[in-house]
Amino acid sequence: MKKNTQLIHAGRGKKWTGSAVNPPIVRASTIVFETMEELKNASKNKGNAVPYYGRRGTATHFAFQEAMCELEGGAGCALYPCGAAAISGALLAFLKAGDHLLMVDTAYEPTRGLCEKVLAGLGIETSYYDPLLGAEIKTLIRPNTKVIFLESPGSLTMEVQDIPAICQVAKAHNIITMLDNTWASPILCRPFELGVDISIQAATKYIIGHSDVMLGTASANEQHWPQLREQSYLLGYCASPDDVYQASRGLRTLGVRLKQHEKNALEVAEWLAQRPEVETVRHPAFPEHPGHPFFQRDFNGSNGLFSFVLKQGSAAQVQAFIEGMQHFKMGFSWGGYESLITAVPNVQALRSVTHWPYAGPLLRLHIGLEDPEDLLADLEQAFARMALA
Ligand SMILES: *Cc1c(COP(=O)(O)O)cnc(C)c1O
């Protein structure tokens, strides 16, 4: 089956949907059993699509988990109340006091915060590595290195990592690899084929796609699924069936939405690259982009999220650029149908081991499903406001 067909069918088997098109919303804390035998069997099955207790999920969750496994290629998928919880849940499921974590230097900022403010307190040490390190990551491995965490493309600056090279080194050293795969969504990259052990999604972004629900997923291969499932359950992570229903629903249009985000974003990115005020555009599909060969090899497309760097711009100029925009709203998150903008005045402050070579401010855009002509007009006016500020 090709990707768009798979998105239509994933997790929509008759056992979940009955005679409806979509799996129903099943709300439950208590699951009731007729016989002792039934309860015993359900307890042995712990979360493998057998109802046992609400925290382990209902048919709504099982249908979505099955869909995610089909799309990403994992053996099982744990659900979390948001993407940040999926990251903490996956890391806490495998790390213990005395372990060492190798974290990519371009990680999502709250992931760094988790390492420094939560994991450090539990006796887990984090060191950061350059996102453009491939097999050379082996020089950073210590005897107690337990997990290598990847995020590709990197947050804000979009460096693309050599995922297979890192995973190969990790496997040789018995180290678990986790990938924050949110940018790719479940369809632009096949993390398990690249050797990743655990793939994490902020479903809040493109899976949900409408900026109105928070949800996270972590999918694991056969070897790591039992531990991820059990530990996440013990930590108490679960998600509302109403939210999970919206995620299942989001999958059906993910393919067409991403195609349009990709097309619109490339148009805007190419326009920005021609502007005299712009130092550089950070888009993985651009040939000069750091890690572009890995992007070409491992991804089958791009989306609406990229950034660009201004040659110069004071705080007042950036303010003038952003305030007064009609279509680009200022705010966090991305992956909804609408365009967004955020400014990052100091990228270097978010990096520990890599040097950010640009002095001007970085602006990150999420390009929505509006007509690109309107977005370009909005940006044109923003540059004009900036020039006057
Ligand atoms: C948004 C985001 C997260 C966190 O997801 P939430 O659902 O907001 O908690 C994690 N990783 C990346 C790359 C993100 O963009």
mmCIF file of N, CA and C and ligand atoms in Angstrom, residues 82-85 87 108 151 155 180 182 202 204-205 214-215 333-334, ligand 1:
data_model
loop_
_atom_site.group_PDB
_atom_site.id
_atom_site.type_symbol
_atom_site.label_atom_id
_atom_site.label_comp_id
_atom_site.label_asym_id
_atom_site.label_seq_id
_atom_site.Cartn_x
_atom_site.Cartn_y
_atom_site.Cartn_z
ATOM 1 N N CYS A 82 1.105 14.728 26.145
ATOM 2 C CA CYS A 82 1.672 15.716 25.209
ATOM 3 C C CYS A 82 3.027 15.202 24.743
ATOM 4 N N GLY A 83 3.621 15.936 23.821
ATOM 5 C CA GLY A 83 4.921 15.516 23.296
ATOM 6 C C GLY A 83 6.014 15.546 24.349
ATOM 7 N N ALA A 84 5.999 16.573 25.198
ATOM 8 C CA ALA A 84 7.030 16.662 26.241
ATOM 9 C C ALA A 84 6.945 15.457 27.190
ATOM 10 N N ALA A 85 5.728 14.994 27.463
ATOM 11 C CA ALA A 85 5.560 13.806 28.320
ATOM 12 C C ALA A 85 6.056 12.547 27.608
ATOM 13 N N ILE A 87 8.580 12.471 25.612
ATOM 14 C CA ILE A 87 10.042 12.529 25.723
ATOM 15 C C ILE A 87 10.483 12.118 27.130
ATOM 16 N N TYR A 108 14.975 20.272 21.068
ATOM 17 C CA TYR A 108 13.867 21.126 21.499
ATOM 18 C C TYR A 108 14.175 21.646 22.902
ATOM 19 N N GLU A 151 17.247 14.386 17.338
ATOM 20 C CA GLU A 151 16.095 15.137 16.864
ATOM 21 C C GLU A 151 16.504 15.681 15.508
ATOM 22 N N SER A 155 15.739 21.431 16.317
ATOM 23 C CA SER A 155 14.827 22.524 16.649
ATOM 24 C C SER A 155 15.421 23.864 16.218
ATOM 25 N N ASP A 180 13.378 12.160 18.350
ATOM 26 C CA ASP A 180 12.206 13.031 18.321
ATOM 27 C C ASP A 180 11.889 13.241 16.844
ATOM 28 N N THR A 182 9.130 14.374 15.423
ATOM 29 C CA THR A 182 7.944 15.221 15.241
ATOM 30 C C THR A 182 7.922 15.934 13.891
ATOM 31 N N ALA A 202 5.407 14.545 18.905
ATOM 32 C CA ALA A 202 4.421 15.443 19.496
ATOM 33 C C ALA A 202 3.244 15.412 18.517
ATOM 34 N N THR A 204 0.582 16.578 18.918
ATOM 35 C CA THR A 204 0.065 17.954 18.993
ATOM 36 C C THR A 204 0.257 18.704 17.662
ATOM 37 N N LYS A 205 1.310 18.379 16.945
ATOM 38 C CA LYS A 205 1.677 19.133 15.752
ATOM 39 C C LYS A 205 0.877 18.625 14.539
ATOM 40 N N MET A 214 -3.483 18.482 22.674
ATOM 41 C CA MET A 214 -2.114 18.084 22.988
ATOM 42 C C MET A 214 -2.058 16.572 23.164
ATOM 43 N N LEU A 215 -1.056 15.958 22.554
ATOM 44 C CA LEU A 215 -0.914 14.499 22.631
ATOM 45 C C LEU A 215 0.510 14.109 22.239
ATOM 46 N N SER A 333 4.350 26.347 19.302
ATOM 47 C CA SER A 333 3.828 25.184 18.602
ATOM 48 C C SER A 333 3.780 25.452 17.098
ATOM 49 N N TRP A 334 3.312 24.472 16.356
ATOM 50 C CA TRP A 334 3.245 24.533 14.897
ATOM 51 C C TRP A 334 2.527 23.275 14.441
HETATM 52 C C1 LIG B 1 6.206 20.737 20.231
HETATM 53 C C2 LIG B 1 7.334 19.797 20.285
HETATM 54 C C3 LIG B 1 7.478 18.929 21.359
HETATM 55 C C4 LIG B 1 6.569 18.956 22.564
HETATM 56 O O1 LIG B 1 5.259 18.633 22.262
HETATM 57 P P1 LIG B 1 4.054 19.141 23.216
HETATM 58 O O2 LIG B 1 2.900 18.354 22.753
HETATM 59 O O3 LIG B 1 3.954 20.612 22.988
HETATM 60 O O4 LIG B 1 4.442 18.824 24.619
HETATM 61 C C5 LIG B 1 8.532 18.035 21.335
HETATM 62 N N1 LIG B 1 9.396 18.010 20.309
HETATM 63 C C6 LIG B 1 9.296 18.836 19.262
HETATM 64 C C7 LIG B 1 10.279 18.744 18.160
HETATM 65 C C8 LIG B 1 8.268 19.761 19.213
HETATM 66 O O5 LIG B 1 8.190 20.593 18.186
#
